[in-house]
Coordinates of C-alpha atoms in Angstrom, one line a residue:
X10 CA 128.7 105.8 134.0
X11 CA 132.3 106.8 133.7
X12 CA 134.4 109.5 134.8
X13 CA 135.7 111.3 132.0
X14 CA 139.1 111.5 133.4
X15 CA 140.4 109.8 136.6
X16 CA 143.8 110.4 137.8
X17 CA 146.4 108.0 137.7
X18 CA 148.4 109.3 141.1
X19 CA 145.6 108.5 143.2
X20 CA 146.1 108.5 147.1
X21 CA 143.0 107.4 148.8
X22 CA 144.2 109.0 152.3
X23 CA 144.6 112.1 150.7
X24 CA 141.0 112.5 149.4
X25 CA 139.5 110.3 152.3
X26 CA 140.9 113.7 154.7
X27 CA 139.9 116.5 152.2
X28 CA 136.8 114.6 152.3
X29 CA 136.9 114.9 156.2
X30 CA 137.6 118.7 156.3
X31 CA 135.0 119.0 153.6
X32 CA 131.9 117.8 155.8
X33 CA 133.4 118.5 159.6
X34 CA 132.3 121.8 161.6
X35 CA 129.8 124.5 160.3
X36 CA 129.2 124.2 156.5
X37 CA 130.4 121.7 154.0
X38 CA 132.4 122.5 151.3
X39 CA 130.7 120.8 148.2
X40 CA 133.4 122.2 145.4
X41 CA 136.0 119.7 147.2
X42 CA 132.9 116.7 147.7
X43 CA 132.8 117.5 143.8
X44 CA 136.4 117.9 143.3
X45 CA 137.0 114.6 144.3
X46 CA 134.8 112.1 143.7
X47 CA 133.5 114.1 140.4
X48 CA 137.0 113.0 139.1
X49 CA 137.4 109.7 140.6
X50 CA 136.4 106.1 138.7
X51 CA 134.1 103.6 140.3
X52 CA 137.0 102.1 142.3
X53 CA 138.7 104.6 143.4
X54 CA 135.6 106.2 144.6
X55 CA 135.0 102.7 146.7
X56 CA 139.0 102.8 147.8
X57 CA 138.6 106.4 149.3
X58 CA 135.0 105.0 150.8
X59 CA 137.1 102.5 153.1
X60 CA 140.0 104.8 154.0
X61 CA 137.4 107.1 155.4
X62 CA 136.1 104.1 157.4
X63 CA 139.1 103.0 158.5
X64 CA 140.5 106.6 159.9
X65 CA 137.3 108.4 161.0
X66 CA 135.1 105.7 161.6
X67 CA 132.0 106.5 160.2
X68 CA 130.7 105.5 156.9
X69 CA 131.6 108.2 154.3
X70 CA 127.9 107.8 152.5
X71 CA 125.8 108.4 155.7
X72 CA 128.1 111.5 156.7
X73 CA 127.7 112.5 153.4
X74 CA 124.3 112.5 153.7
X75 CA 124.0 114.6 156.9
X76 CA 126.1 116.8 155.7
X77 CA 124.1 117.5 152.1
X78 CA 120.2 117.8 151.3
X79 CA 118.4 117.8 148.0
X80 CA 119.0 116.9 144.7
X81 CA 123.1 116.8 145.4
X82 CA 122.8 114.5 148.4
X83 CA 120.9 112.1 145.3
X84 CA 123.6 112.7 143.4
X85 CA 126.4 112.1 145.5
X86 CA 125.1 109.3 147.5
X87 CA 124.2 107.4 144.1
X88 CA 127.5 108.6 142.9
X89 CA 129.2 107.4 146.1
X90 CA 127.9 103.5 145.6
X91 CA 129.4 100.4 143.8
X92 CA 128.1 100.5 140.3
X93 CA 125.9 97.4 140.9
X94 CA 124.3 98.9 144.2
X95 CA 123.8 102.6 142.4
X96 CA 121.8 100.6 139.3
X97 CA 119.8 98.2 141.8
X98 CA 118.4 102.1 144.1
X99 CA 117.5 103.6 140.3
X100 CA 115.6 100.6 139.5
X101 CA 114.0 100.8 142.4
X102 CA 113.3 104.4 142.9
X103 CA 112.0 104.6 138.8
X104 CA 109.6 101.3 139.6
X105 CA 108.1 103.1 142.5
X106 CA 108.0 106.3 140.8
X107 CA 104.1 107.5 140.5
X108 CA 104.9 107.8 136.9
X109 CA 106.3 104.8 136.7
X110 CA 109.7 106.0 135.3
X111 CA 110.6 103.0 132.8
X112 CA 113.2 105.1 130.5
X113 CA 115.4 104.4 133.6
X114 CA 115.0 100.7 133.3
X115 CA 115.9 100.6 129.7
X116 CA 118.9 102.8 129.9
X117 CA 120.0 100.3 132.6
X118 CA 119.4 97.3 130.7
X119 CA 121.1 98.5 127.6
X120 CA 124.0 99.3 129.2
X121 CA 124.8 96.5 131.2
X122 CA 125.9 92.6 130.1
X123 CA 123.7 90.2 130.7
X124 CA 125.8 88.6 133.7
X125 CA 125.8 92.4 135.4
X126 CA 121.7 91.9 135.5
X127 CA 121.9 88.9 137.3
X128 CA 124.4 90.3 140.4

């Protein structure tokens, strides 16, 4: 799962507080949540996830999921984890799935190296 295009001047304080302003007070803003870690890579997602910790905190994934409902908290919260963490909840959610949702489990397995499987 990659970004498309993730900038090279990144300043995790700087999204970690548009981030803050996003979720705090009445509302949340989701075209900044989505502004930001839409166009961010794995590792800079997980940089800005600790900034926010350290200034505000509070874990950036649980305030994001106060702040959001539905299908886009999914999103975002998957979005929001390390790579290894966000394949391990799919696997899990598709195994428990009624329908038992194995298309999931190939697409993971097929993407990965063998040594990612095993982490």
């Amino acid at each position: 799962m990659a970004t498309l295009v993730a900038p090279r001047n990144h300043f995790p304080q700087e999204d970690a507080e548009a981030l803050w302003k996003a979720v705090k007070g009445w509302g949340t803003d989701e075209k900044t949540i989505i502004k930001i870690l839409g166009h961010r890579n794995a590792s800079q997602r997980q940089q800005i996830r600790l900034v926010f910790q350290d200034i505000h905190l509070e874990d950036l994934v649980k305030r994001l999921e106060s702040e959001l409902s539905g299908d886009f908290e999914r999103a975002v919260y998957r979005w929001t984890l390390e790579p290894s963490k966000r394949y391990a909840v799919l696997a899990n959610v598709a195994i428990k799935n009624a329908n038992k949702d194995y298309h999931v489990m190939v697409e993971i397995v097929c993407v990965l190296q063998p040594e990612e499987l095993l982490i």
